[in-house]
PDB file of C-alpha atoms in Angstrom:
ATOM      1  CA  UNK A   1     -75.094 -24.590 -16.872  1.00  0.00           C
ATOM      2  CA  UNK A   2     -71.940 -25.470 -18.773  1.00  0.00           C
ATOM      3  CA  UNK A   3     -70.340 -22.139 -17.864  1.00  0.00           C
ATOM      4  CA  UNK A   4     -71.227 -22.712 -14.205  1.00  0.00           C
ATOM      5  CA  UNK A   5     -69.689 -26.180 -14.310  1.00  0.00           C
ATOM      6  CA  UNK A   6     -66.495 -24.820 -15.865  1.00  0.00           C
ATOM      7  CA  UNK A   7     -66.353 -22.061 -13.271  1.00  0.00           C
ATOM      8  CA  UNK A   8     -66.637 -24.573 -10.440  1.00  0.00           C
ATOM      9  CA  UNK A   9     -63.836 -26.575 -11.999  1.00  0.00           C
ATOM     10  CA  UNK A  10     -61.638 -23.496 -12.301  1.00  0.00           C
ATOM     11  CA  UNK A  11     -62.381 -22.545  -8.701  1.00  0.00           C
ATOM     12  CA  UNK A  12     -60.705 -25.734  -7.589  1.00  0.00           C
ATOM     13  CA  UNK A  13     -57.440 -24.673  -9.232  1.00  0.00           C
ATOM     14  CA  UNK A  14     -57.320 -20.892  -8.721  1.00  0.00           C
ATOM     15  CA  UNK A  15     -58.695 -18.409  -6.151  1.00  0.00           C
ATOM     16  CA  UNK A  16     -62.081 -17.925  -7.763  1.00  0.00           C
ATOM     17  CA  UNK A  17     -65.456 -17.190  -6.213  1.00  0.00           C
ATOM     18  CA  UNK A  18     -68.537 -18.399  -8.043  1.00  0.00           C
ATOM     19  CA  UNK A  19     -71.730 -16.475  -7.375  1.00  0.00           C
ATOM     20  CA  UNK A  20     -74.844 -18.513  -8.080  1.00  0.00           C
ATOM     21  CA  UNK A  21     -78.255 -16.858  -7.712  1.00  0.00           C
ATOM     22  CA  UNK A  22     -81.210 -18.969  -6.664  1.00  0.00           C
ATOM     23  CA  UNK A  23     -82.972 -17.981  -9.869  1.00  0.00           C
ATOM     24  CA  UNK A  24     -82.330 -15.941 -12.976  1.00  0.00           C
ATOM     25  CA  UNK A  25     -83.020 -12.279 -12.319  1.00  0.00           C
ATOM     26  CA  UNK A  26     -81.714 -10.854 -15.560  1.00  0.00           C
ATOM     27  CA  UNK A  27     -78.405  -9.675 -17.014  1.00  0.00           C
ATOM     28  CA  UNK A  28     -78.417  -6.382 -15.184  1.00  0.00           C
ATOM     29  CA  UNK A  29     -79.168  -7.987 -11.846  1.00  0.00           C
ATOM     30  CA  UNK A  30     -76.318 -10.473 -12.369  1.00  0.00           C
ATOM     31  CA  UNK A  31     -73.842  -7.664 -13.070  1.00  0.00           C
ATOM     32  CA  UNK A  32     -75.022  -5.679 -10.075  1.00  0.00           C
ATOM     33  CA  UNK A  33     -74.474  -8.667  -7.810  1.00  0.00           C
ATOM     34  CA  UNK A  34     -70.996  -9.209  -9.211  1.00  0.00           C
ATOM     35  CA  UNK A  35     -70.073  -5.547  -8.776  1.00  0.00           C
ATOM     36  CA  UNK A  36     -71.304  -5.599  -5.175  1.00  0.00           C
ATOM     37  CA  UNK A  37     -69.224  -8.693  -4.410  1.00  0.00           C
ATOM     38  CA  UNK A  38     -66.025  -7.354  -5.972  1.00  0.00           C
ATOM     39  CA  UNK A  39     -63.029  -6.719  -3.728  1.00  0.00           C
ATOM     40  CA  UNK A  40     -60.305  -5.205  -5.868  1.00  0.00           C
ATOM     41  CA  UNK A  41     -59.865  -1.584  -6.884  1.00  0.00           C
ATOM     42  CA  UNK A  42     -60.546  -2.430 -10.523  1.00  0.00           C
ATOM     43  CA  UNK A  43     -63.252  -4.545 -12.119  1.00  0.00           C
ATOM     44  CA  UNK A  44     -62.841  -6.277 -15.468  1.00  0.00           C
ATOM     45  CA  UNK A  45     -66.011  -7.959 -16.580  1.00  0.00           C
ATOM     46  CA  UNK A  46     -66.540 -10.133 -19.612  1.00  0.00           C
ATOM     47  CA  UNK A  47     -69.174 -12.486 -20.958  1.00  0.00           C
ATOM     48  CA  UNK A  48     -68.433 -16.067 -19.919  1.00  0.00           C
ATOM     49  CA  UNK A  49     -69.282 -17.734 -23.236  1.00  0.00           C
ATOM     50  CA  UNK A  50     -65.831 -17.268 -24.789  1.00  0.00           C
ATOM     51  CA  UNK A  51     -66.819 -14.508 -27.177  1.00  0.00           C
ATOM     52  CA  UNK A  52     -63.786 -12.495 -26.077  1.00  0.00           C
ATOM     53  CA  UNK A  53     -60.068 -13.164 -25.759  1.00  0.00           C
ATOM     54  CA  UNK A  54     -59.252 -12.069 -22.219  1.00  0.00           C
ATOM     55  CA  UNK A  55     -55.632 -11.519 -23.218  1.00  0.00           C
ATOM     56  CA  UNK A  56     -56.939  -8.425 -24.999  1.00  0.00           C
ATOM     57  CA  UNK A  57     -57.772  -6.918 -21.633  1.00  0.00           C
ATOM     58  CA  UNK A  58     -54.308  -5.402 -21.979  1.00  0.00           C
ATOM     59  CA  UNK A  59     -55.773  -3.064 -24.597  1.00  0.00           C
ATOM     60  CA  UNK A  60     -58.172  -1.707 -22.022  1.00  0.00           C
ATOM     61  CA  UNK A  61     -55.532  -1.447 -19.304  1.00  0.00           C
ATOM     62  CA  UNK A  62     -53.341   0.550 -21.676  1.00  0.00           C
ATOM     63  CA  UNK A  63     -55.913   3.368 -21.681  1.00  0.00           C
ATOM     64  CA  UNK A  64     -55.589   3.857 -17.908  1.00  0.00           C
ATOM     65  CA  UNK A  65     -54.876   6.286 -16.231  1.00  0.00           C
ATOM     66  CA  UNK A  66     -55.746   8.694 -19.071  1.00  0.00           C
ATOM     67  CA  UNK A  67     -59.273   7.267 -18.859  1.00  0.00           C
ATOM     68  CA  UNK A  68     -61.285   6.038 -15.910  1.00  0.00           C
ATOM     69  CA  UNK A  69     -63.702   3.636 -17.595  1.00  0.00           C
ATOM     70  CA  UNK A  70     -62.629   1.682 -20.683  1.00  0.00           C
ATOM     71  CA  UNK A  71     -65.140  -0.134 -22.873  1.00  0.00           C
ATOM     72  CA  UNK A  72     -64.470  -2.561 -25.680  1.00  0.00           C
ATOM     73  CA  UNK A  73     -66.320  -2.519 -28.962  1.00  0.00           C
ATOM     74  CA  UNK A  74     -66.614  -5.580 -31.158  1.00  0.00           C
ATOM     75  CA  UNK A  75     -64.556  -5.073 -34.318  1.00  0.00           C
ATOM     76  CA  UNK A  76     -66.020  -6.660 -36.266  1.00  0.00           C
ATOM     77  CA  UNK A  77     -69.021  -8.169 -34.530  1.00  0.00           C
ATOM     78  CA  UNK A  78     -69.246 -11.928 -35.209  1.00  0.00           C
ATOM     79  CA  UNK A  79     -73.029 -12.129 -35.229  1.00  0.00           C
ATOM     80  CA  UNK A  80     -75.659 -12.364 -37.916  1.00  0.00           C
ATOM     81  CA  UNK A  81     -76.845  -9.248 -39.762  1.00  0.00           C
ATOM     82  CA  UNK A  82     -80.022  -9.022 -37.698  1.00  0.00           C
ATOM     83  CA  UNK A  83     -78.232  -8.909 -34.354  1.00  0.00           C
ATOM     84  CA  UNK A  84     -75.624  -6.489 -35.704  1.00  0.00           C
ATOM     85  CA  UNK A  85     -78.349  -4.128 -36.910  1.00  0.00           C
ATOM     86  CA  UNK A  86     -80.246  -4.447 -33.647  1.00  0.00           C
ATOM     87  CA  UNK A  87     -77.095  -3.692 -31.639  1.00  0.00           C
ATOM     88  CA  UNK A  88     -76.316  -0.589 -33.672  1.00  0.00           C
ATOM     89  CA  UNK A  89     -79.864   0.673 -33.343  1.00  0.00           C
ATOM     90  CA  UNK A  90     -79.820   0.156 -29.574  1.00  0.00           C
ATOM     91  CA  UNK A  91     -76.457   1.899 -29.142  1.00  0.00           C
ATOM     92  CA  UNK A  92     -77.713   4.848 -31.185  1.00  0.00           C
ATOM     93  CA  UNK A  93     -80.979   5.039 -29.232  1.00  0.00           C
ATOM     94  CA  UNK A  94     -79.429   5.060 -25.761  1.00  0.00           C
ATOM     95  CA  UNK A  95     -76.787   7.519 -26.921  1.00  0.00           C
ATOM     96  CA  UNK A  96     -79.480   9.925 -28.080  1.00  0.00           C
ATOM     97  CA  UNK A  97     -81.548   9.560 -24.913  1.00  0.00           C
ATOM     98  CA  UNK A  98     -78.909   9.057 -22.223  1.00  0.00           C
ATOM     99  CA  UNK A  99     -75.704  10.393 -23.725  1.00  0.00           C
ATOM    100  CA  UNK A 100     -73.595   7.245 -23.529  1.00  0.00           C
ATOM    101  CA  UNK A 101     -71.356   8.236 -26.461  1.00  0.00           C
ATOM    102  CA  UNK A 102     -70.494   4.617 -27.348  1.00  0.00           C
ATOM    103  CA  UNK A 103     -70.758   2.817 -30.664  1.00  0.00           C
ATOM    104  CA  UNK A 104     -71.244  -0.597 -28.998  1.00  0.00           C
ATOM    105  CA  UNK A 105     -72.681   0.078 -25.572  1.00  0.00           C
ATOM    106  CA  UNK A 106     -73.543  -3.559 -24.804  1.00  0.00           C
ATOM    107  CA  UNK A 107     -70.128  -4.995 -25.596  1.00  0.00           C
ATOM    108  CA  UNK A 108     -69.459  -7.420 -22.748  1.00  0.00           C
ATOM    109  CA  UNK A 109     -65.862  -6.412 -22.058  1.00  0.00           C
ATOM    110  CA  UNK A 110     -65.311  -3.406 -19.811  1.00  0.00           C
ATOM    111  CA  UNK A 111     -62.772  -2.174 -17.257  1.00  0.00           C
ATOM    112  CA  UNK A 112     -63.878   0.176 -14.509  1.00  0.00           C
ATOM    113  CA  UNK A 113     -62.819   1.308 -11.040  1.00  0.00           C
ATOM    114  CA  UNK A 114     -64.803  -0.115  -8.134  1.00  0.00           C
ATOM    115  CA  UNK A 115     -64.865   3.412  -6.689  1.00  0.00           C
ATOM    116  CA  UNK A 116     -67.512   4.236  -9.293  1.00  0.00           C
ATOM    117  CA  UNK A 117     -70.057   2.223  -7.307  1.00  0.00           C
ATOM    118  CA  UNK A 118     -69.467   4.368  -4.260  1.00  0.00           C
ATOM    119  CA  UNK A 119     -70.987   7.193  -6.311  1.00  0.00           C
ATOM    120  CA  UNK A 120     -73.837   5.598  -8.233  1.00  0.00           C
ATOM    121  CA  UNK A 121     -76.663   3.141  -7.744  1.00  0.00           C
ATOM    122  CA  UNK A 122     -77.566   0.911 -10.678  1.00  0.00           C
ATOM    123  CA  UNK A 123     -81.263   0.226 -11.020  1.00  0.00           C
ATOM    124  CA  UNK A 124     -81.538  -1.719 -14.294  1.00  0.00           C
ATOM    125  CA  UNK A 125     -82.181  -5.447 -14.110  1.00  0.00           C
ATOM    126  CA  UNK A 126     -82.083  -6.027 -17.852  1.00  0.00           C
ATOM    127  CA  UNK A 127     -80.117  -4.997 -20.929  1.00  0.00           C
ATOM    128  CA  UNK A 128     -80.122  -1.278 -20.068  1.00  0.00           C
ATOM    129  CA  UNK A 129     -77.540  -1.803 -17.330  1.00  0.00           C
ATOM    130  CA  UNK A 130     -74.504  -1.035 -19.535  1.00  0.00           C
ATOM    131  CA  UNK A 131     -76.038   2.189 -20.829  1.00  0.00           C
ATOM    132  CA  UNK A 132     -77.073   3.233 -17.325  1.00  0.00           C
ATOM    133  CA  UNK A 133     -73.583   2.578 -15.975  1.00  0.00           C
ATOM    134  CA  UNK A 134     -71.829   4.581 -18.697  1.00  0.00           C
ATOM    135  CA  UNK A 135     -74.328   7.453 -18.623  1.00  0.00           C
ATOM    136  CA  UNK A 136     -73.984   7.865 -14.869  1.00  0.00           C
ATOM    137  CA  UNK A 137     -70.193   7.642 -15.043  1.00  0.00           C
ATOM    138  CA  UNK A 138     -70.103  10.389 -17.684  1.00  0.00           C
ATOM    139  CA  UNK A 139     -72.402  12.553 -15.587  1.00  0.00           C
ATOM    140  CA  UNK A 140     -69.892  12.338 -12.726  1.00  0.00           C
ATOM    141  CA  UNK A 141     -67.037  13.396 -14.987  1.00  0.00           C
ATOM    142  CA  UNK A 142     -65.424   9.975 -15.429  1.00  0.00           C
ATOM    143  CA  UNK A 143     -63.388   9.869 -18.618  1.00  0.00           C
ATOM    144  CA  UNK A 144     -64.651   7.092 -20.885  1.00  0.00           C
ATOM    145  CA  UNK A 145     -62.706   5.429 -23.706  1.00  0.00           C
ATOM    146  CA  UNK A 146     -63.742   2.820 -26.255  1.00  0.00           C
ATOM    147  CA  UNK A 147     -61.239   0.427 -27.844  1.00  0.00           C
ATOM    148  CA  UNK A 148     -61.634  -2.314 -30.473  1.00  0.00           C
ATOM    149  CA  UNK A 149     -61.566  -5.931 -29.330  1.00  0.00           C
ATOM    150  CA  UNK A 150     -61.799  -9.219 -31.192  1.00  0.00           C
ATOM    151  CA  UNK A 151     -65.221 -10.811 -31.161  1.00  0.00           C
ATOM    152  CA  UNK A 152     -65.757 -14.539 -31.661  1.00  0.00           C
ATOM    153  CA  UNK A 153     -68.882 -16.358 -32.729  1.00  0.00           C
ATOM    154  CA  UNK A 154     -70.768 -17.798 -29.785  1.00  0.00           C
ATOM    155  CA  UNK A 155     -69.681 -21.376 -29.001  1.00  0.00           C
ATOM    156  CA  UNK A 156     -71.737 -22.072 -25.909  1.00  0.00           C
ATOM    157  CA  UNK A 157     -75.043 -20.975 -24.498  1.00  0.00           C
ATOM    158  CA  UNK A 158     -77.945 -19.323 -26.218  1.00  0.00           C
ATOM    159  CA  UNK A 159     -78.250 -15.683 -27.261  1.00  0.00           C
ATOM    160  CA  UNK A 160     -81.219 -14.030 -25.563  1.00  0.00           C
ATOM    161  CA  UNK A 161     -80.710 -10.376 -26.452  1.00  0.00           C
ATOM    162  CA  UNK A 162     -83.088 -10.497 -29.417  1.00  0.00           C
ATOM    163  CA  UNK A 163     -85.940 -12.153 -27.550  1.00  0.00           C
ATOM    164  CA  UNK A 164     -89.108 -10.035 -27.466  1.00  0.00           C
ATOM    165  CA  UNK A 165     -89.271 -10.255 -23.666  1.00  0.00           C
ATOM    166  CA  UNK A 166     -85.673  -9.031 -23.291  1.00  0.00           C
ATOM    167  CA  UNK A 167     -86.204  -6.190 -25.746  1.00  0.00           C
ATOM    168  CA  UNK A 168     -89.467  -5.258 -24.058  1.00  0.00           C
ATOM    169  CA  UNK A 169     -87.849  -5.073 -20.623  1.00  0.00           C
ATOM    170  CA  UNK A 170     -84.966  -2.992 -21.970  1.00  0.00           C
ATOM    171  CA  UNK A 171     -87.310  -0.519 -23.649  1.00  0.00           C
ATOM    172  CA  UNK A 172     -89.456  -0.281 -20.515  1.00  0.00           C
ATOM    173  CA  UNK A 173     -86.375   0.436 -18.397  1.00  0.00           C
ATOM    174  CA  UNK A 174     -85.197   2.999 -20.936  1.00  0.00           C
ATOM    175  CA  UNK A 175     -88.591   4.705 -20.867  1.00  0.00           C
ATOM    176  CA  UNK A 176     -88.535   4.867 -17.070  1.00  0.00           C
ATOM    177  CA  UNK A 177     -84.977   6.170 -17.085  1.00  0.00           C
ATOM    178  CA  UNK A 178     -85.836   8.838 -19.612  1.00  0.00           C
ATOM    179  CA  UNK A 179     -88.989   9.758 -17.735  1.00  0.00           C
ATOM    180  CA  UNK A 180     -86.908  10.219 -14.585  1.00  0.00           C
ATOM    181  CA  UNK A 181     -84.647  12.629 -16.489  1.00  0.00           C
ATOM    182  CA  UNK A 182     -81.740  10.202 -16.660  1.00  0.00           C
ATOM    183  CA  UNK A 183     -79.883  12.478 -19.073  1.00  0.00           C
ATOM    184  CA  UNK A 184     -76.461  14.141 -18.903  1.00  0.00           C
ATOM    185  CA  UNK A 185     -78.136  17.554 -18.618  1.00  0.00           C
ATOM    186  CA  UNK A 186     -80.230  16.533 -15.601  1.00  0.00           C
ATOM    187  CA  UNK A 187     -79.584  14.978 -12.161  1.00  0.00           C
ATOM    188  CA  UNK A 188     -79.128  11.217 -12.239  1.00  0.00           C
ATOM    189  CA  UNK A 189     -76.928  10.485  -9.242  1.00  0.00           C
ATOM    190  CA  UNK A 190     -78.204   8.946  -6.062  1.00  0.00           C
ATOM    191  CA  UNK A 191     -79.207  11.616  -3.499  1.00  0.00           C
ATOM    192  CA  UNK A 192     -76.660  10.154  -1.102  1.00  0.00           C
ATOM    193  CA  UNK A 193     -73.812  11.204  -3.416  1.00  0.00           C
ATOM    194  CA  UNK A 194     -73.310  14.883  -4.317  1.00  0.00           C
ATOM    195  CA  UNK A 195     -72.614  15.520  -7.975  1.00  0.00           C
ATOM    196  CA  UNK A 196     -68.985  16.323  -8.679  1.00  0.00           C
ATOM    197  CA  UNK A 197     -67.833  18.784 -11.272  1.00  0.00           C
ATOM    198  CA  UNK A 198     -66.497  17.205 -14.486  1.00  0.00           C
ATOM    199  CA  UNK A 199     -63.075  15.564 -14.056  1.00  0.00           C
ATOM    200  CA  UNK A 200     -62.727  16.615 -10.403  1.00  0.00           C
ATOM    201  CA  UNK A 201     -63.743  13.271  -8.973  1.00  0.00           C
ATOM    202  CA  UNK A 202     -61.024  11.280 -10.727  1.00  0.00           C
ATOM    203  CA  UNK A 203     -59.043   9.579  -7.990  1.00  0.00           C
ATOM    204  CA  UNK A 204     -55.401  10.377  -8.701  1.00  0.00           C
ATOM    205  CA  UNK A 205     -54.424   7.390  -6.575  1.00  0.00           C
ATOM    206  CA  UNK A 206     -55.875   4.984  -9.116  1.00  0.00           C
ATOM    207  CA  UNK A 207     -53.237   3.095 -10.982  1.00  0.00           C
ATOM    208  CA  UNK A 208     -53.559   0.751 -13.959  1.00  0.00           C
ATOM    209  CA  UNK A 209     -54.436  -2.761 -12.792  1.00  0.00           C
ATOM    210  CA  UNK A 210     -51.781  -5.392 -13.224  1.00  0.00           C
ATOM    211  CA  UNK A 211     -52.435  -8.314 -15.502  1.00  0.00           C
ATOM    212  CA  UNK A 212     -51.195 -11.750 -14.543  1.00  0.00           C
ATOM    213  CA  UNK A 213     -48.310 -12.852 -16.726  1.00  0.00           C
TER     214      UNK A 213
END
């Protein structure tokens, strides 16, 4: 609620659209709605609870155009030992099953081209959404980089990632994804989009996004 109030206040001063669902549908569903509503050629998404310094988005931009999707990883992660261990275990699990290749797959700071969503359909409504996004991008030949970013202790809101219900949904989505052969060695792209050969799809017209000074 506090983040929503701050966003409405910011919208009065800068060109900002606030998307407010009628009810909470999950982290993945929120990201999917934001991606669908995006207008620019590049999408930078970040958690809204001030865990990240958005000035460090320049680190991600610096890896374009050599890479097509740039993910942050929290270095170090400013969470308790339990959440750190849980995050490492999850990143390792989805890497083994889906081939994400990231050390911190759920880091909430990523830069990606909107053109990616012309090629894939995201299905996850919960915490699997980041892993699904990266796995499908890799399958299409998108070049993925991971860069360190500063992580701050949570100041606002409540962490929900370790709740049994959230973990249960994520594992159920992972099981369904695995059962449907969502793996780099098997088809995982929507039937409406033919699979491109590795690296061929990269749009040479893409240019690094500009950051406001």
